[in-house]
Tab-separated table of C-alpha atoms in Angstrom:
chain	number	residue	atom	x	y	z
A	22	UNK	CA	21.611	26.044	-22.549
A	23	UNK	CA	19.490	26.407	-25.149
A	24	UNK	CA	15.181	27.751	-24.143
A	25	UNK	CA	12.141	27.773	-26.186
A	26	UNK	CA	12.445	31.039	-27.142
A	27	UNK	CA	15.894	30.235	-28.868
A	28	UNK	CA	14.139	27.379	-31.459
A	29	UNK	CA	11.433	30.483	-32.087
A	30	UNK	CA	14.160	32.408	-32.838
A	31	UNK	CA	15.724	30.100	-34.902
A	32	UNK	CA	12.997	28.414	-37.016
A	33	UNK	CA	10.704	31.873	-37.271
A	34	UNK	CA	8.119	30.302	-35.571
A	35	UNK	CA	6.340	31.457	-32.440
A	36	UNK	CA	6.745	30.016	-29.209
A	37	UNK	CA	3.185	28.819	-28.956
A	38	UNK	CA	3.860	26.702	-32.105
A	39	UNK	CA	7.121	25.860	-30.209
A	40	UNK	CA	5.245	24.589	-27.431
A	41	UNK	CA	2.491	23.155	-29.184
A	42	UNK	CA	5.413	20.534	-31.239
A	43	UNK	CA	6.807	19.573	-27.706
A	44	UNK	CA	3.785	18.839	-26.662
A	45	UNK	CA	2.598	16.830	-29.161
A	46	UNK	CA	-0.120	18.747	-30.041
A	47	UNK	CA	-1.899	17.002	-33.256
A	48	UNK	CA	-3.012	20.516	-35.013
A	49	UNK	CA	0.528	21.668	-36.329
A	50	UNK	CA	1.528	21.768	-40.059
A	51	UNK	CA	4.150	18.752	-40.311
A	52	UNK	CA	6.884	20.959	-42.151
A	53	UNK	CA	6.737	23.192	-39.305
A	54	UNK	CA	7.073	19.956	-36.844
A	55	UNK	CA	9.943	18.571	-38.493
A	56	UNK	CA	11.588	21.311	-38.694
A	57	UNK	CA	10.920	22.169	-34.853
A	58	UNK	CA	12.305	19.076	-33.814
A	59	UNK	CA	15.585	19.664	-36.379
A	60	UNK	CA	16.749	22.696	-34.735
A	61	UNK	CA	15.925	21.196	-30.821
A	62	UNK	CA	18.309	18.183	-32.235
A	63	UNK	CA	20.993	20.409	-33.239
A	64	UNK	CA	20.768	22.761	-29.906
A	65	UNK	CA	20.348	19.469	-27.981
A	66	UNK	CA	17.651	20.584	-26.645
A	67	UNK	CA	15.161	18.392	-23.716
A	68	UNK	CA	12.195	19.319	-22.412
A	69	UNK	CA	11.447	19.856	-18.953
A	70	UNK	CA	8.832	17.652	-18.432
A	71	UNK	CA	8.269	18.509	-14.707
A	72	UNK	CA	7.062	22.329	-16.003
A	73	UNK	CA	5.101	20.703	-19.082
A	74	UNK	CA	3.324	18.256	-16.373
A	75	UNK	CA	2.425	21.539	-14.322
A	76	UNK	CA	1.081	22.964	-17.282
A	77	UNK	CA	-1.217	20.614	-17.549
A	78	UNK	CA	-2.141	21.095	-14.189
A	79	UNK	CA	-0.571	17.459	-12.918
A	80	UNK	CA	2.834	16.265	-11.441
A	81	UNK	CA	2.657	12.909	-12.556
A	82	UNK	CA	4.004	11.851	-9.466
A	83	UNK	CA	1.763	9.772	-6.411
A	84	UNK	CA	2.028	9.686	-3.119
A	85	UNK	CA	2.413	6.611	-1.400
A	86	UNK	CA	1.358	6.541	2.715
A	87	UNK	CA	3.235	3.875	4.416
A	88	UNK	CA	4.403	3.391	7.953
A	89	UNK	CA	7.675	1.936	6.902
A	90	UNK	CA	9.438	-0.061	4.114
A	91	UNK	CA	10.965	-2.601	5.863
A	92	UNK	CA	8.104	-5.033	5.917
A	93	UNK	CA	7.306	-7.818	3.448
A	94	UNK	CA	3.515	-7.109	3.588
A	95	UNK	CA	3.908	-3.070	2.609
A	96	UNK	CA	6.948	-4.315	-0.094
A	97	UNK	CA	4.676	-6.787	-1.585
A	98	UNK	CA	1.708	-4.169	-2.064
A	99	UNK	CA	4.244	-1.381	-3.038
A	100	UNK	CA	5.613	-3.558	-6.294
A	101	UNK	CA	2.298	-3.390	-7.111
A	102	UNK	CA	1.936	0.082	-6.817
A	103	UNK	CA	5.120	0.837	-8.800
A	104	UNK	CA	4.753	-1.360	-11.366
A	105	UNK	CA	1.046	0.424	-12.448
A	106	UNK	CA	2.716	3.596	-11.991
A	107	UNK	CA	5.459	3.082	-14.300
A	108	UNK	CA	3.393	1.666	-16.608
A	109	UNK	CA	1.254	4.799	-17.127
A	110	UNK	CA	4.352	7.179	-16.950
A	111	UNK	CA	4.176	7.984	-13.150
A	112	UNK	CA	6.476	8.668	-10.621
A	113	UNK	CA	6.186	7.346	-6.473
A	114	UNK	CA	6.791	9.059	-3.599
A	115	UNK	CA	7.199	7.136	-0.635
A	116	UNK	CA	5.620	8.437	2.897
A	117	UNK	CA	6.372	6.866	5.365
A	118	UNK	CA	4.871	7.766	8.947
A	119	UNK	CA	6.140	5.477	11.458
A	120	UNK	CA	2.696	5.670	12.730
A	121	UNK	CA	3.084	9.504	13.572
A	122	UNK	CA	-0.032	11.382	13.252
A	123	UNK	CA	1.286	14.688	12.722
A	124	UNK	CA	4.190	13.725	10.060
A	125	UNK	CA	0.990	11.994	8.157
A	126	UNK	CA	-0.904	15.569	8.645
A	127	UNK	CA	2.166	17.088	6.907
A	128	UNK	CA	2.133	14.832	3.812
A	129	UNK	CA	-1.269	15.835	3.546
A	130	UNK	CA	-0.719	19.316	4.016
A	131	UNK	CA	2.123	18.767	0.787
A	132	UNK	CA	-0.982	17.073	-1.200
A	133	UNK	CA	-2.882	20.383	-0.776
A	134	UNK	CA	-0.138	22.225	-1.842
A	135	UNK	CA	0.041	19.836	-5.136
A	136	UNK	CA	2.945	18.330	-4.387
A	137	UNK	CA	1.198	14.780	-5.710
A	138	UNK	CA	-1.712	14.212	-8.141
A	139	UNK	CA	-2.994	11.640	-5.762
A	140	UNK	CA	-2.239	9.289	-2.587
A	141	UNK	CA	-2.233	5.951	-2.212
A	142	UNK	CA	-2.762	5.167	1.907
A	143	UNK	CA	-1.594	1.533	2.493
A	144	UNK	CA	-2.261	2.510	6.345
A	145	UNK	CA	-3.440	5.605	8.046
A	146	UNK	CA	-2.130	6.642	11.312
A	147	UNK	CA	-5.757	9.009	12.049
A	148	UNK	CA	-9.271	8.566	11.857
A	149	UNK	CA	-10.951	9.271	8.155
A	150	UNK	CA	-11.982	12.631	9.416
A	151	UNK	CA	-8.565	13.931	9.305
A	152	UNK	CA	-8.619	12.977	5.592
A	153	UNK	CA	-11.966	14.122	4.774
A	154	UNK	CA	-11.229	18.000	3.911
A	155	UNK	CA	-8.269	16.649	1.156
A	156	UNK	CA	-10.611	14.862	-1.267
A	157	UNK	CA	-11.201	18.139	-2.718
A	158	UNK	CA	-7.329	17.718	-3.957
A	159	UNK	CA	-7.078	14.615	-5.867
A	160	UNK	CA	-8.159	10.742	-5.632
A	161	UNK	CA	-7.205	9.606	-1.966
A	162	UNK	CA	-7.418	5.611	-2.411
A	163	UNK	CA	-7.196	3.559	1.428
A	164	UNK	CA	-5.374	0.074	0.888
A	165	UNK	CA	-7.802	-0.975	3.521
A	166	UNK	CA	-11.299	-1.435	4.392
A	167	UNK	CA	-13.269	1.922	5.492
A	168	UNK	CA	-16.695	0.423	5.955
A	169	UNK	CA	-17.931	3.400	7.329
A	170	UNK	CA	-17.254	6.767	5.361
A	171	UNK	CA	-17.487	7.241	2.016
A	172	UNK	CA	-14.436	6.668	0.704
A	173	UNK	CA	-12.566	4.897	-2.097
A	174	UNK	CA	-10.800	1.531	-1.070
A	175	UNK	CA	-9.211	-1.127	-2.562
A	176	UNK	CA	-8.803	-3.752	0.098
A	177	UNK	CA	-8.122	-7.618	1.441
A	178	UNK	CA	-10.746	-9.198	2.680
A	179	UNK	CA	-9.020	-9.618	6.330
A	180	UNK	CA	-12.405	-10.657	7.939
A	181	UNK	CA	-12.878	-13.595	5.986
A	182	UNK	CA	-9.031	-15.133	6.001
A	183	UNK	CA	-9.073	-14.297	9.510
A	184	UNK	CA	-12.113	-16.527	9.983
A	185	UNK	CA	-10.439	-19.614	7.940
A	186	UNK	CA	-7.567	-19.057	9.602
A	187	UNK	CA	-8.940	-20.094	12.961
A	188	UNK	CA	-11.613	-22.575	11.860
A	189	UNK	CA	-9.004	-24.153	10.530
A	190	UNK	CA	-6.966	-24.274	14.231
A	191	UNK	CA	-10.339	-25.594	15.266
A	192	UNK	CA	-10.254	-28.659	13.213
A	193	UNK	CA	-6.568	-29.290	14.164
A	194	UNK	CA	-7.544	-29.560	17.795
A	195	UNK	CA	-6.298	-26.017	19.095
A	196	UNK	CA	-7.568	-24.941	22.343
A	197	UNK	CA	-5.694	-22.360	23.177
A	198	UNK	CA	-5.318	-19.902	20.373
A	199	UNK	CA	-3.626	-16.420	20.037
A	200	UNK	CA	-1.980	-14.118	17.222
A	201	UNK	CA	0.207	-11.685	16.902
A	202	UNK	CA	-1.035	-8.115	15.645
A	203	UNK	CA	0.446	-4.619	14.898
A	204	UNK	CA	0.061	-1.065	16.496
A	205	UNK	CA	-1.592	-1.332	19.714
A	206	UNK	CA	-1.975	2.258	19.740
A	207	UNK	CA	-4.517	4.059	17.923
A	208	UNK	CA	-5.479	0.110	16.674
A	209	UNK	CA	-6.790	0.024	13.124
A	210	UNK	CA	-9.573	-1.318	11.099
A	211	UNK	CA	-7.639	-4.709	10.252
A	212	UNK	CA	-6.906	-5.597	13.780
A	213	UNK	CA	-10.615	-4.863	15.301
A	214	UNK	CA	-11.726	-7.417	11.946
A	215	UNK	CA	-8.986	-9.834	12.909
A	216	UNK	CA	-10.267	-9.982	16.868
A	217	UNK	CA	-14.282	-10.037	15.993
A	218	UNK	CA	-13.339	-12.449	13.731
A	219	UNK	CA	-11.376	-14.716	16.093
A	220	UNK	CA	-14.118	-14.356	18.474
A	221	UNK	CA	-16.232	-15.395	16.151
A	222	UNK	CA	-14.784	-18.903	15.537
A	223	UNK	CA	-13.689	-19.131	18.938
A	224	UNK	CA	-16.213	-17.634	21.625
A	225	UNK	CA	-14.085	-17.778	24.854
A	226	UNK	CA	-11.175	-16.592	22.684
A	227	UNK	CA	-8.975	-14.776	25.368
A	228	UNK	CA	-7.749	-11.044	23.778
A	229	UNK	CA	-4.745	-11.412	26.363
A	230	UNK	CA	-3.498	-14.296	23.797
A	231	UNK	CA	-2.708	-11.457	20.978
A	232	UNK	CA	0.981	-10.225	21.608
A	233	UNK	CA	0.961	-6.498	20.032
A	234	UNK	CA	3.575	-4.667	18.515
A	235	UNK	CA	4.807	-7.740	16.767
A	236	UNK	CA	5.585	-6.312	13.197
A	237	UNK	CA	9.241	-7.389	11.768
A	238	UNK	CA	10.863	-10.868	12.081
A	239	UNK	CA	13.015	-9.772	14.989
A	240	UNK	CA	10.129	-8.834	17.347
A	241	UNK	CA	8.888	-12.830	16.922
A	242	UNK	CA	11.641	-13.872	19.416
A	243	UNK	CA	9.344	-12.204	22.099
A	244	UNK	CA	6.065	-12.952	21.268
A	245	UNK	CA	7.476	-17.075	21.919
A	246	UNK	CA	8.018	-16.109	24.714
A	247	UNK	CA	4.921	-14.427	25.481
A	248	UNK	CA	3.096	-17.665	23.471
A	249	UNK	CA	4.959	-20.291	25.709
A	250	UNK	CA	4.339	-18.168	29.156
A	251	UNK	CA	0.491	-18.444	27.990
A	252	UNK	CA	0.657	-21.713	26.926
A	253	UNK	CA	-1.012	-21.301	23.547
A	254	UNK	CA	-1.239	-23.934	21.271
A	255	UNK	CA	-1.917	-22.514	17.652
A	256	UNK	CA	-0.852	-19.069	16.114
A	257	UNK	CA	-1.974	-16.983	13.374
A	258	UNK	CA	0.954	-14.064	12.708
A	259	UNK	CA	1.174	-10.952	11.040
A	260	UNK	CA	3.615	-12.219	8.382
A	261	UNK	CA	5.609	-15.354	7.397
A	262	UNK	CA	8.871	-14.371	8.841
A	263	UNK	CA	6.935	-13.686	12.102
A	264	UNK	CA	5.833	-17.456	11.860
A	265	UNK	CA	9.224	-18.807	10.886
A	266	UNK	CA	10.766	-16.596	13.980
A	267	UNK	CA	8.556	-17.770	15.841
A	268	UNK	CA	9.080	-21.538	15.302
A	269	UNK	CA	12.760	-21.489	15.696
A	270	UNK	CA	12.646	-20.597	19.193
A	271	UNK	CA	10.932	-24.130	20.171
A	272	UNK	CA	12.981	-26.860	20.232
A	273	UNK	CA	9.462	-29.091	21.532
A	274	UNK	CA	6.364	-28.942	21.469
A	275	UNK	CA	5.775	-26.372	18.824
A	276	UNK	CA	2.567	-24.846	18.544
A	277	UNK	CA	0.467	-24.488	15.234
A	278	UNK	CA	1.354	-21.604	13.204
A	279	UNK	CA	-0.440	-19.614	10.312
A	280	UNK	CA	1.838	-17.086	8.229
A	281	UNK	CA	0.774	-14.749	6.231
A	282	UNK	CA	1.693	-13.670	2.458
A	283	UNK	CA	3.266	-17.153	0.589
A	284	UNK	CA	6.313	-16.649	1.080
A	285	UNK	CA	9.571	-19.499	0.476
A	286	UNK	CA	10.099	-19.681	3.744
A	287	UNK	CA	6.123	-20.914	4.690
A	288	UNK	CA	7.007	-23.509	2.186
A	289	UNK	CA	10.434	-24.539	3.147
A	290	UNK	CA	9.228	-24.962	6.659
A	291	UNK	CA	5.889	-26.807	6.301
A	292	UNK	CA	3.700	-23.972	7.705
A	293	UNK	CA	0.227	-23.048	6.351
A	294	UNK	CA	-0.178	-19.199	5.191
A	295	UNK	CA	-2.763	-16.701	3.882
A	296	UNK	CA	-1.778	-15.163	0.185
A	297	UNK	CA	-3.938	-11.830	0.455
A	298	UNK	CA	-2.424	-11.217	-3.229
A	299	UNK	CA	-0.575	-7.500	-2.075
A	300	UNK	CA	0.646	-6.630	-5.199
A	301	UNK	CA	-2.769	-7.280	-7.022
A	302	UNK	CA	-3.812	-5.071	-4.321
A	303	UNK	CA	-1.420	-2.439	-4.843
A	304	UNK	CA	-2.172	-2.692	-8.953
A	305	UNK	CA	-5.869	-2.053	-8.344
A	306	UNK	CA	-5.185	0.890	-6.155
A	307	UNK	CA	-3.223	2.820	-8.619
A	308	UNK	CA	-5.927	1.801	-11.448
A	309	UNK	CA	-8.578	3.309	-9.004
A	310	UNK	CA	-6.767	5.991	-8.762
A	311	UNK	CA	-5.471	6.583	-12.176
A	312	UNK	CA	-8.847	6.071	-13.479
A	313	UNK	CA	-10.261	8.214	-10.716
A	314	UNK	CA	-13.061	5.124	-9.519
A	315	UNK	CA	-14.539	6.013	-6.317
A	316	UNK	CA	-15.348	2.613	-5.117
A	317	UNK	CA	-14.910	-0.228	-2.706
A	318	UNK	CA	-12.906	-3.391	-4.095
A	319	UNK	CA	-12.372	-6.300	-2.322
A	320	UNK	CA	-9.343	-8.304	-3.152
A	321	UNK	CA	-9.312	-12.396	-2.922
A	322	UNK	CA	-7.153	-14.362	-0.820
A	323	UNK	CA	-6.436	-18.312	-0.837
A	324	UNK	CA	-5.691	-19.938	1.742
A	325	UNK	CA	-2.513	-22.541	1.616
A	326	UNK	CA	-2.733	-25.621	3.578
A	327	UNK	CA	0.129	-27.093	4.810
């Protein structure tokens, strides 16, 4: 297989002019290019881009923080990751933690080592602290709100939709309202906004109304259960599936349900839901990112009546 120092051979030129035509550098004589790029024709020769990206001191490659893949709300905000990373010639990693605090210390450890120019963290499994001592590496950009550390975020604005959310039940007559939420472990950011902000709207809201854990379609079977047992009357869910899982296990007396994220099945079974817009969300944490913005951006959300 043909090397650099073959087409130096070849053409009489050295290999920093070699290297300076694959490159694309703009300060070599054009005979000298075209005949460069003859002879790596004829030898079939391809650059390895992963050793000219480490020249330049970058991997092109990002590292995406996820606790799993199997969820609509981290697939949504993903496309939009991918699609601004492909678009500017990058490649994605996927991390996924399950939640595990150590395996997310080990992708971090790998960022140190340059494994990725960057990270994207849809959701962190530790505190902020734990991520402090890596800015030093690269743009670190949180897919949620960090309200307290100074720190780069692109985020939904989960307090406020929250808050319409259960006004909303309020005008509808609920009395007895509860939601389902993720982790209850180590509980982040989004689910202490989504409680204040239920308390908020409702004063006496009871916290023993939010069924935990509940984070794929399948685990909605339960939490009816669990909603029926404590007689609750209106639902918000983590996701639209949730909702829709939820609803086919009453056969009376169905309770009002809020989805979350638009999707065809909100709209095929009549249920209101809250578009937080993931994939914008995802798009504007790859520009931050790419563009290396250290800033705090609030995404919009609309709210669909049904």
């Amino acid at each position: 297989m043909a090397n650099i120092r073959d087409i130096a051979k070849i053409t009489g030129y050295s290999v920093s002019t070699i290297s300076r035509v694959i490159n694309n550098h703009p300060y070599v004589d054009d005979k000298k290019r075209e005949k460069v790029l003859k002879v790596m024709a004829e030898l079939n020769y391809v650059p390895n881009r992963s050793a000219q990206n480490l020249s330049f001191g970058k991997t092109k490659n990002i590292g995406v923080i996820l606790p799993f893949v199997n969820h609509e709300y981290y697939d949504q905000m993903l496309s939009g990751i991918m699609q601004a990373a492909f678009d500017h010639g990058y490649q994605i990693s996927l991390l996924p933690t399950n939640y595990d605090q150590e395996l997310e210390k080990r992708y971090l450890a790998e960022f140190a080592k340059r494994a990725f120019d960057g990270l994207i963290v849809t959701t962190k499994a530790n505190s902020i602290k734990e991520f402090f001592d890596y800015f030093k590496y690269g743009p670190i950009i949180f897919c949620e709100e960090i309200p307290n550390a100074d720190a780069s975020c692109v985020y939904i604005n989960l307090k406020q939709s929250t808050k319409e959310a259960f006004s909303y039940m309020k005008e509808k007559g609920i009395k007895r309202p509860g939601m389902t939420l993720g982790r209850s472990k180590n509980i982040s950011h989004n689910s202490e906004f989504s409680i204040r902000s239920a308390k908020e709207i409702y004063s006496d809201f009871d916290e023993a109304n939010i069924f935990w854990d509940c984070i794929v379609s399948e685990d909605g079977i339960q939490a009816a259960e669990f909603f029926k047992a404590r007689k609750v009357d209106g639902i918000l869910t983590f996701g639209d599936e949730i909702a829709a899982t939820i609803l086919q296990q009453y056969k009376t007396d169905r309770p009002f349900i809020i989805g979350r994220e638009n999707l065809l099945i909100s709209e095929v079974m009549g249920f209101s839901t809250l578009d937080h817009h993931l994939a914008e969300c995802g798009k504007k944490a790859f520009e931050a990112f790419y563009h290396n913005k250290h800033e705090k951006l609030c995404i919009s959300h609309d709210f669909i009546k049904r």
